[in-house]
PDB file of C-alpha atoms in Angstrom:
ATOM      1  CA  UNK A   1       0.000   0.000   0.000  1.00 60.00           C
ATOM      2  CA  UNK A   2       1.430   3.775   0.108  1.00 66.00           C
ATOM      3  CA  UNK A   3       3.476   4.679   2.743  1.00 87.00           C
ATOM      4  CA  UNK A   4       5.186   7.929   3.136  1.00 92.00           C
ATOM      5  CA  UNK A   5       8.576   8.065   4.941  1.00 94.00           C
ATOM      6  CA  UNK A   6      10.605  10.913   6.484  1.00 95.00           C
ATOM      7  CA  UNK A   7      13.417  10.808   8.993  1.00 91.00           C
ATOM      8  CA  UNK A   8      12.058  11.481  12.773  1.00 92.00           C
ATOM      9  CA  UNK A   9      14.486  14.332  14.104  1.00 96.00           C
ATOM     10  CA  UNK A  10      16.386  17.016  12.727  1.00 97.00           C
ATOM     11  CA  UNK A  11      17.934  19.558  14.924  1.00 97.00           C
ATOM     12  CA  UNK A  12      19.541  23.067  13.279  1.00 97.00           C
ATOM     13  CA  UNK A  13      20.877  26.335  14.753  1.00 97.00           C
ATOM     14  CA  UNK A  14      18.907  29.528  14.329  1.00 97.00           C
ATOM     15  CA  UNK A  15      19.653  31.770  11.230  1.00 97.00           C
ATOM     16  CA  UNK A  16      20.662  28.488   9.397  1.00 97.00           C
ATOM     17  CA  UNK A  17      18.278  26.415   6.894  1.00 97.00           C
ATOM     18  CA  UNK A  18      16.597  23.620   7.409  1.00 97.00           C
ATOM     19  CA  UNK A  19      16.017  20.538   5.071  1.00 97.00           C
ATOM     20  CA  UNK A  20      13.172  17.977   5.964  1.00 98.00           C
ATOM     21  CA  UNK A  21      13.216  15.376   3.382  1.00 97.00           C
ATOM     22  CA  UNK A  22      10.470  12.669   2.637  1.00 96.00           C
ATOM     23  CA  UNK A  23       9.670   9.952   0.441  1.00 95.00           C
ATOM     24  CA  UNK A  24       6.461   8.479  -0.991  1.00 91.00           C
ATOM     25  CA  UNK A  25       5.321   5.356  -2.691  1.00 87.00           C
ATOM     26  CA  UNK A  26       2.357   6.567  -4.713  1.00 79.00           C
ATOM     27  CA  UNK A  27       2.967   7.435  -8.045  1.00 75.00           C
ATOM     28  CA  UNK A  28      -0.605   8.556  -8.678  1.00 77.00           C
ATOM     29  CA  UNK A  29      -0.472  11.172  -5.839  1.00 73.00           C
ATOM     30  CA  UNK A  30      -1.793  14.047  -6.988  1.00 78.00           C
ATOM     31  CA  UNK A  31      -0.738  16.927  -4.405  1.00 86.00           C
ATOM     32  CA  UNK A  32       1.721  16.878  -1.810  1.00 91.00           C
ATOM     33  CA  UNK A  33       1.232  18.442   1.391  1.00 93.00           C
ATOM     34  CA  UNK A  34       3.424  20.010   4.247  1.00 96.00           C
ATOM     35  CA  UNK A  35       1.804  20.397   7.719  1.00 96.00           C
ATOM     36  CA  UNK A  36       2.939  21.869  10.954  1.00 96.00           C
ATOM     37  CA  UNK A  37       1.808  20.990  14.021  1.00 95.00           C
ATOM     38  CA  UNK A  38       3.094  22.784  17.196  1.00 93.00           C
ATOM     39  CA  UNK A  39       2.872  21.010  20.727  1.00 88.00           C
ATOM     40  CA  UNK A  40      -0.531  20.535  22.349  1.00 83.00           C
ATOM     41  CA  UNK A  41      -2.032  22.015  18.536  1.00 86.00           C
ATOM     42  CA  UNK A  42      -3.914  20.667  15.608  1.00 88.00           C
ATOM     43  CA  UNK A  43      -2.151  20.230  12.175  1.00 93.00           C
ATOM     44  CA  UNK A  44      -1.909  23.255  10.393  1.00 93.00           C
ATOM     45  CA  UNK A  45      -0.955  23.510   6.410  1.00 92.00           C
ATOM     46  CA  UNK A  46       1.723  25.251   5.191  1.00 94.00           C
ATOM     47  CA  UNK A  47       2.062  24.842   1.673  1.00 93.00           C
ATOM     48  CA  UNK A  48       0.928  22.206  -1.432  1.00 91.00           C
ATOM     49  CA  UNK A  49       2.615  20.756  -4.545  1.00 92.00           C
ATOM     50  CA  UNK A  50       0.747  19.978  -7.557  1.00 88.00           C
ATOM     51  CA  UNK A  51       2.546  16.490  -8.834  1.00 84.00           C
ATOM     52  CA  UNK A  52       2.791  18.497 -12.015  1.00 85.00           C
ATOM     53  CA  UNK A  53       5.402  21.289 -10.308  1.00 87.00           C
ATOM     54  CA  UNK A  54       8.838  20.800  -9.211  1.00 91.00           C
ATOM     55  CA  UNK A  55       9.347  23.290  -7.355  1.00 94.00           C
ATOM     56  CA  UNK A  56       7.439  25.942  -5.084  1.00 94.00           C
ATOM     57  CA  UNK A  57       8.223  28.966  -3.060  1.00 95.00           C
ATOM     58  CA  UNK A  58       6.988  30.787  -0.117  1.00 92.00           C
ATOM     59  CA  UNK A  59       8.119  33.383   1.420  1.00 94.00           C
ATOM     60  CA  UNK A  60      10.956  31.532   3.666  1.00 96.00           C
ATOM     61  CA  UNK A  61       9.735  28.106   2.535  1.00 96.00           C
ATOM     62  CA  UNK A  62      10.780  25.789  -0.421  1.00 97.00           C
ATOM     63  CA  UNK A  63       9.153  22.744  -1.478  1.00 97.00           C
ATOM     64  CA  UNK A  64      10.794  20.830  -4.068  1.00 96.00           C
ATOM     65  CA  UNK A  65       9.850  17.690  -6.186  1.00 95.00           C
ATOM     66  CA  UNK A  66      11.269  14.928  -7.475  1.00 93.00           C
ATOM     67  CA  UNK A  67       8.240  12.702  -8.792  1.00 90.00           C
ATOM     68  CA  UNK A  68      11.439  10.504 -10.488  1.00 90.00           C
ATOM     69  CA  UNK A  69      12.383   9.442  -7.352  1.00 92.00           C
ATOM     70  CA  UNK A  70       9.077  10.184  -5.471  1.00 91.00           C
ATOM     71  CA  UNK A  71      11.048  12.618  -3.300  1.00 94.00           C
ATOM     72  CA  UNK A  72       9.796  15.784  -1.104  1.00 95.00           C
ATOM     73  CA  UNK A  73      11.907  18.510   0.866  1.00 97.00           C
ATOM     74  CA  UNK A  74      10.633  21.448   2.937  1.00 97.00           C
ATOM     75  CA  UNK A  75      13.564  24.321   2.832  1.00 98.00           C
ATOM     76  CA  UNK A  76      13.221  26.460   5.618  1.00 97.00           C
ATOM     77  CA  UNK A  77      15.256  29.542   5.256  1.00 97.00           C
ATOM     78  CA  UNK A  78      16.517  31.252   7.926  1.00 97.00           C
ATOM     79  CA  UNK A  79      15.092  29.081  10.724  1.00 98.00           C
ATOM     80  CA  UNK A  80      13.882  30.915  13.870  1.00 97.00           C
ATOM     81  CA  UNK A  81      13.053  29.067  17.113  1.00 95.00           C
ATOM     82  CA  UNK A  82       9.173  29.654  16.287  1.00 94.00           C
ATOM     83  CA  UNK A  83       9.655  27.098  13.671  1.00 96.00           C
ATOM     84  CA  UNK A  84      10.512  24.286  16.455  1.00 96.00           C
ATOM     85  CA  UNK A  85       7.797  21.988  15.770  1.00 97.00           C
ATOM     86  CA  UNK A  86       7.017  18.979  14.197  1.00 96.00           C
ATOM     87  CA  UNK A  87       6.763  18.609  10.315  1.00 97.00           C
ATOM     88  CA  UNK A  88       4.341  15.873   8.483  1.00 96.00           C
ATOM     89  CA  UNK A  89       4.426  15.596   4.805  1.00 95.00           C
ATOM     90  CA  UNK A  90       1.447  13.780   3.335  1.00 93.00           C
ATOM     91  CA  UNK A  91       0.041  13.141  -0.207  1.00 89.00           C
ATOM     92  CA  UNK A  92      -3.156  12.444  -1.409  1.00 83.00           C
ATOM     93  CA  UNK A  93      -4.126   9.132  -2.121  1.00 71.00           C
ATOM     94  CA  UNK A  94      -4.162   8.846  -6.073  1.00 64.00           C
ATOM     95  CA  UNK A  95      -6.449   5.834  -5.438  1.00 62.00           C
ATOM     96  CA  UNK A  96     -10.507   6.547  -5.064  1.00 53.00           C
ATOM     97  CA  UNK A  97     -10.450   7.303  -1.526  1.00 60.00           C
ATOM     98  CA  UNK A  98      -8.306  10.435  -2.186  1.00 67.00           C
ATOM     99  CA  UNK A  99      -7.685  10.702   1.788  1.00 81.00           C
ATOM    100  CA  UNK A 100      -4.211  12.115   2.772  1.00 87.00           C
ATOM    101  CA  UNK A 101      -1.435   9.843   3.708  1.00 89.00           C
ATOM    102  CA  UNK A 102       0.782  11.400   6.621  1.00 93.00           C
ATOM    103  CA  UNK A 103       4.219  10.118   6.868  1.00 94.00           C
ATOM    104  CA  UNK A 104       5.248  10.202  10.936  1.00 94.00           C
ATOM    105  CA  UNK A 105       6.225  13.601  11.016  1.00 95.00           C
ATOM    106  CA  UNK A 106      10.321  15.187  11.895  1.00 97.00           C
ATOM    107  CA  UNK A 107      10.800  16.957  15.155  1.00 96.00           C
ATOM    108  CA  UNK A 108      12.784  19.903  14.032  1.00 97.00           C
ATOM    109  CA  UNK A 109      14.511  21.712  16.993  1.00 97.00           C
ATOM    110  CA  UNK A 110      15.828  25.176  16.499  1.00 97.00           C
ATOM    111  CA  UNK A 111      19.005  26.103  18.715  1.00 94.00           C
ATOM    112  CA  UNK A 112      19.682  29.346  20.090  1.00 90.00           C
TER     113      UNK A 112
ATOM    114  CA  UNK K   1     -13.873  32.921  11.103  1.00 62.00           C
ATOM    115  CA  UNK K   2     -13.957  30.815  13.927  1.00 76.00           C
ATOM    116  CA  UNK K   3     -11.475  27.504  13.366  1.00 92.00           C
ATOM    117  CA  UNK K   4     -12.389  24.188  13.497  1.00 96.00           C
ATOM    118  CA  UNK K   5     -13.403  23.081  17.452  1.00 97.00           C
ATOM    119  CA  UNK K   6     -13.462  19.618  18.669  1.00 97.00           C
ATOM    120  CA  UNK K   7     -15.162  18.793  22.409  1.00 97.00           C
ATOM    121  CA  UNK K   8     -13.904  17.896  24.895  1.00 97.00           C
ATOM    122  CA  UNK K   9     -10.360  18.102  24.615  1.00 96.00           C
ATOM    123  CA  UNK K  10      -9.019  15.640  27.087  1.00 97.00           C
ATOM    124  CA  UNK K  11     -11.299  12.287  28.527  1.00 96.00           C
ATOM    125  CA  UNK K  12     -10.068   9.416  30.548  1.00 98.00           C
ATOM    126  CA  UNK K  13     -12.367   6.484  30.112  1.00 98.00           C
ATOM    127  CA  UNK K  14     -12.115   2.766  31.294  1.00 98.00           C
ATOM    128  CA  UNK K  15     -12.169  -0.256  28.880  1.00 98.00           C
ATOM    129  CA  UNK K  16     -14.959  -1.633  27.806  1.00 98.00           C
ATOM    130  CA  UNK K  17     -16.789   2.319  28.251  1.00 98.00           C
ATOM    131  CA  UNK K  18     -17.862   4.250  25.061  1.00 98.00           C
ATOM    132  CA  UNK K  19     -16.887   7.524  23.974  1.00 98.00           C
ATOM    133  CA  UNK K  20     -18.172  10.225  21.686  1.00 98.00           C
ATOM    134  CA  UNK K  21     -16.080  13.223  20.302  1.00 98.00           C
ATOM    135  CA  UNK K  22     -17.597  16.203  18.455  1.00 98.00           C
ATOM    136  CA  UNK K  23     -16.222  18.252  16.001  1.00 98.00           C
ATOM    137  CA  UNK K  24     -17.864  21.791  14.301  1.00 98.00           C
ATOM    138  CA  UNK K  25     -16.325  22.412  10.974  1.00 96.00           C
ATOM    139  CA  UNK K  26     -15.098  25.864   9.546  1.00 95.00           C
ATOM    140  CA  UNK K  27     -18.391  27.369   8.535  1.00 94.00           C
ATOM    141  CA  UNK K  28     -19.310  26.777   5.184  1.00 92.00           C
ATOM    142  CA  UNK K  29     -17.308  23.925   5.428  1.00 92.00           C
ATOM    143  CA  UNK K  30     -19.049  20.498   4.199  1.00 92.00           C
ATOM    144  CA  UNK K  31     -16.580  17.859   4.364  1.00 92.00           C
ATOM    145  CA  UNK K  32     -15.302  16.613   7.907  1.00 94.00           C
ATOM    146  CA  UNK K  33     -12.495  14.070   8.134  1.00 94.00           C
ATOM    147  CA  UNK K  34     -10.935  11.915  11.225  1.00 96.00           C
ATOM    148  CA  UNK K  35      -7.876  10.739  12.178  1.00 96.00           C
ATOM    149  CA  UNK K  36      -6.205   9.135  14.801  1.00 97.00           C
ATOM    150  CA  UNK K  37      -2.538  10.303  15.932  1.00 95.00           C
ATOM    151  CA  UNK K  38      -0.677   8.196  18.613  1.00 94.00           C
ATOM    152  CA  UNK K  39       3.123   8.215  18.873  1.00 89.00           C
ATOM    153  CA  UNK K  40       3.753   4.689  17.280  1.00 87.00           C
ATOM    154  CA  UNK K  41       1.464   4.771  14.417  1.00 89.00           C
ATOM    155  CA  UNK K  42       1.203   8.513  13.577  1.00 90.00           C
ATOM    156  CA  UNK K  43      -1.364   9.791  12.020  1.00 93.00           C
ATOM    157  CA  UNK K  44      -3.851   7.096  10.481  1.00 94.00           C
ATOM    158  CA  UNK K  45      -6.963   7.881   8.827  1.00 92.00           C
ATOM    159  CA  UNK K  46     -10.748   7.119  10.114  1.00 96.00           C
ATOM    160  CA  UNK K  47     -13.286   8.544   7.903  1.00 92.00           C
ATOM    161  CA  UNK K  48     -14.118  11.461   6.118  1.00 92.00           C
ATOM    162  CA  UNK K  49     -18.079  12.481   6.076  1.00 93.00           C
ATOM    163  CA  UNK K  50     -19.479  14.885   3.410  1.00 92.00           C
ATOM    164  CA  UNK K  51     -23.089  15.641   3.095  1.00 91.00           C
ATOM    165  CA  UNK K  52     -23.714  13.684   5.769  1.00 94.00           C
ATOM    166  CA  UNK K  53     -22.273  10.189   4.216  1.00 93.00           C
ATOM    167  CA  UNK K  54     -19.598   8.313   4.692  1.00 93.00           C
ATOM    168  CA  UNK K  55     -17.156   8.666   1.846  1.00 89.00           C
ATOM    169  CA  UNK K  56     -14.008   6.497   3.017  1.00 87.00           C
ATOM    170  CA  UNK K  57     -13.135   4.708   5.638  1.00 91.00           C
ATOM    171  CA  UNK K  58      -9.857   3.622   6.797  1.00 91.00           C
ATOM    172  CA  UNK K  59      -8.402   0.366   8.319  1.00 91.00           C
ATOM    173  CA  UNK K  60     -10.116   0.471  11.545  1.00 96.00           C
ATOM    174  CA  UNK K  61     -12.924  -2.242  13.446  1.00 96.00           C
ATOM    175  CA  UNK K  62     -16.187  -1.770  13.514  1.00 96.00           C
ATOM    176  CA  UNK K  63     -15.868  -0.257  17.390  1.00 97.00           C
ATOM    177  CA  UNK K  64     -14.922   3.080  15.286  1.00 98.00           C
ATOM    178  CA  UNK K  65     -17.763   4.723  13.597  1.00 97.00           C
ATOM    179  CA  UNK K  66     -18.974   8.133  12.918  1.00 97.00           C
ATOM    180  CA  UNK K  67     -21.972  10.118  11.812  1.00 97.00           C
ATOM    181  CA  UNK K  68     -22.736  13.669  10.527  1.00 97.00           C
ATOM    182  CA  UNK K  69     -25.568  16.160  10.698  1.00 97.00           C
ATOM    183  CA  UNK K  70     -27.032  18.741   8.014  1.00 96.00           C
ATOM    184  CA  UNK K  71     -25.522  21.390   9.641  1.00 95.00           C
ATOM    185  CA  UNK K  72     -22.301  19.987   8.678  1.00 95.00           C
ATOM    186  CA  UNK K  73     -21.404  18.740  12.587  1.00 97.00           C
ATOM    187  CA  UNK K  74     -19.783  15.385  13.050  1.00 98.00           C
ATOM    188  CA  UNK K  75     -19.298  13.121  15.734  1.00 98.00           C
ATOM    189  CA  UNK K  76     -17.244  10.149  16.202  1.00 98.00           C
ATOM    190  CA  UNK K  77     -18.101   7.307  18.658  1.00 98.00           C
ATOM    191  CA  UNK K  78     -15.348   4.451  19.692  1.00 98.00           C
ATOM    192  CA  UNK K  79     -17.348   1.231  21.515  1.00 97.00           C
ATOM    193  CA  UNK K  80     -15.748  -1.453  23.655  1.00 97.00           C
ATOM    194  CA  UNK K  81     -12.638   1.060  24.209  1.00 98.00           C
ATOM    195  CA  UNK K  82      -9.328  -1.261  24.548  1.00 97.00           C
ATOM    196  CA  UNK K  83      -6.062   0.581  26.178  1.00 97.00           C
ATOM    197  CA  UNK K  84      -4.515   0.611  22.346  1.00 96.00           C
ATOM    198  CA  UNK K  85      -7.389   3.439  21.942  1.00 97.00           C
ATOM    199  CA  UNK K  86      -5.580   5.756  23.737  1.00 98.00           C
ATOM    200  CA  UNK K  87      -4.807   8.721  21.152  1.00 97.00           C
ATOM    201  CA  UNK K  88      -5.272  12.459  20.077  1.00 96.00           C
ATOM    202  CA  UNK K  89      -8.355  11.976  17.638  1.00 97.00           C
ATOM    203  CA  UNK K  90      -7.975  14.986  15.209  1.00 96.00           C
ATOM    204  CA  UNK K  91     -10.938  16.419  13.310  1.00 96.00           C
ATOM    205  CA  UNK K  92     -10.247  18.096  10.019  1.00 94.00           C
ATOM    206  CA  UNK K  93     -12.785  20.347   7.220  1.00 93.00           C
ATOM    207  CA  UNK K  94     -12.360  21.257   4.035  1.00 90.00           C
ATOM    208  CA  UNK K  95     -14.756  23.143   1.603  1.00 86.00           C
ATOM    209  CA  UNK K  96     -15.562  19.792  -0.197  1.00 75.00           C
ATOM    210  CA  UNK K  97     -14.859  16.137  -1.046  1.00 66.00           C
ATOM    211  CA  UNK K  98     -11.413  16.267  -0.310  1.00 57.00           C
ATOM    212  CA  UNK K  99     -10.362  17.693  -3.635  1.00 62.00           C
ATOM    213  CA  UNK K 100      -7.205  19.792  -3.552  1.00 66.00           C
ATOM    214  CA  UNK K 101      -6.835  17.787  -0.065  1.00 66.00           C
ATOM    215  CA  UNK K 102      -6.509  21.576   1.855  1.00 82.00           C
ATOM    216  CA  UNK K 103      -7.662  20.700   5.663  1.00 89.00           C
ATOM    217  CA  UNK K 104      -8.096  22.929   8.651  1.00 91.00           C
ATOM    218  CA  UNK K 105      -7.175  21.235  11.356  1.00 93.00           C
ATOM    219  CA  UNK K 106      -8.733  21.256  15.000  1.00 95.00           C
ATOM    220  CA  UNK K 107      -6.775  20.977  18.405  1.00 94.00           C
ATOM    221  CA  UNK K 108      -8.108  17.331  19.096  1.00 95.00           C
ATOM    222  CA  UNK K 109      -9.374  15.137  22.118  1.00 97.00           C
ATOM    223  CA  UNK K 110      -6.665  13.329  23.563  1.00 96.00           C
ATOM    224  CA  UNK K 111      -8.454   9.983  25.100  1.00 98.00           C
ATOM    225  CA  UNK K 112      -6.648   8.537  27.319  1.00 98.00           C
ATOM    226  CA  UNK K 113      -7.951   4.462  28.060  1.00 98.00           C
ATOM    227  CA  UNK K 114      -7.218   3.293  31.721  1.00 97.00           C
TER     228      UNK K 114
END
């Protein structure tokens, strides 16, 4: 079945960037998603890829696409301690229940 | 606009007890969706509702069902609760049948099984 993967901790210093990579199984996924989700808090979005793009910016974020290798990052530029929280990228299942498939999310911890 | 709110926020319940969770949509909002996030599995899909039928369901025994009302409203209800229910249940809208996938988010209810 689909399974999105993404490494569990990542751990930067403020000012610098930070990469949060993930893969994905489903090559039928139609948008990928990057969601936030600070402690005690819902999910919260924070930007979209159509499968069509390879790359989109926002303001200090980066989301770039690989749909060869079924590969997501999140660039965070200039990371500030506000952006300590936990990152999930998901993608839509491509199949007809077209829920979203969360991978287990990376802690990223911003150091003074 | 007012978010997405989920009652209660925190229950402890014994096994074998029932439980119902509520969650009011974004207004305007006509698709609700469910999840369950626990630290092992992550976040696993329930169901999603949209007028007021069940559109998908995810891997999860018949204990786990849900409903929702015309005015968009849903509730979830968890029978026969085991300690492996224990879990921040996480309520999400959208405008519609999950299309561009774009969901708001509520805080959850964190059930705790003793």
């Amino acid at each position: 079945g689909e399974d999105v993967e993404q490494s569990l901790f990542l751990s930067v210093r403020e000012g610098d960037s930070s990469v949060i990579n993930c893969t994905y199984t489903d090559s039928s996924s139609t948008y990928l998603y990057w969601y936030k989700q600070e402690p005690g808090a819902g999910l919260q979005l924070l930007t979209y890829i159509f499968s069509n793009m390879d790359m989109k910016q926002d303001q200090r974020l980066t989301v770039l696409l690989n749909k060869k290798d079924k590969h997501l990052s999140l660039r965070i530029a200039d990371t500030q301690t506000g952006d300590s929280a936990i990152y999930f990228c998901a993608e839509k299942d491509g199949g007809s229940q077209g829920n979203l498939i969360f991978g287990k999310g990376t802690k990223l911890s911003v150091k003074p | 606009k007012a978010g997405v709110t989920q009652t209660p926020r925190y229950l402890i319940k014994t096994r074998g007890q029932q439980v119902t969770l509520s969650c009011s949509p974004i207004s305007g909002h006509r698709s609700v969706s469910w999840y369950q996030q626990t630290p092992g599995q992550g976040l696993q899909f329930l169901f999603e509702y949209f007028s007021e039928t069940q559109r998908n369901k995810g891997n999860f025994p018949g204990r786990f069902s849900g409903r929702q009302f015309s005015n968009s409203r849903s509730e979830m209800n968890v029978s026969t609760l085991e300690l492996g229910d224990s879990a921040l249940y996480l309520c999400a809208s959208s405008l519609d049948h999950i299309n561009t996938g774009e969901l708001f988010f509520g805080e959850g209810s964190r059930l705790t099984v003793l």
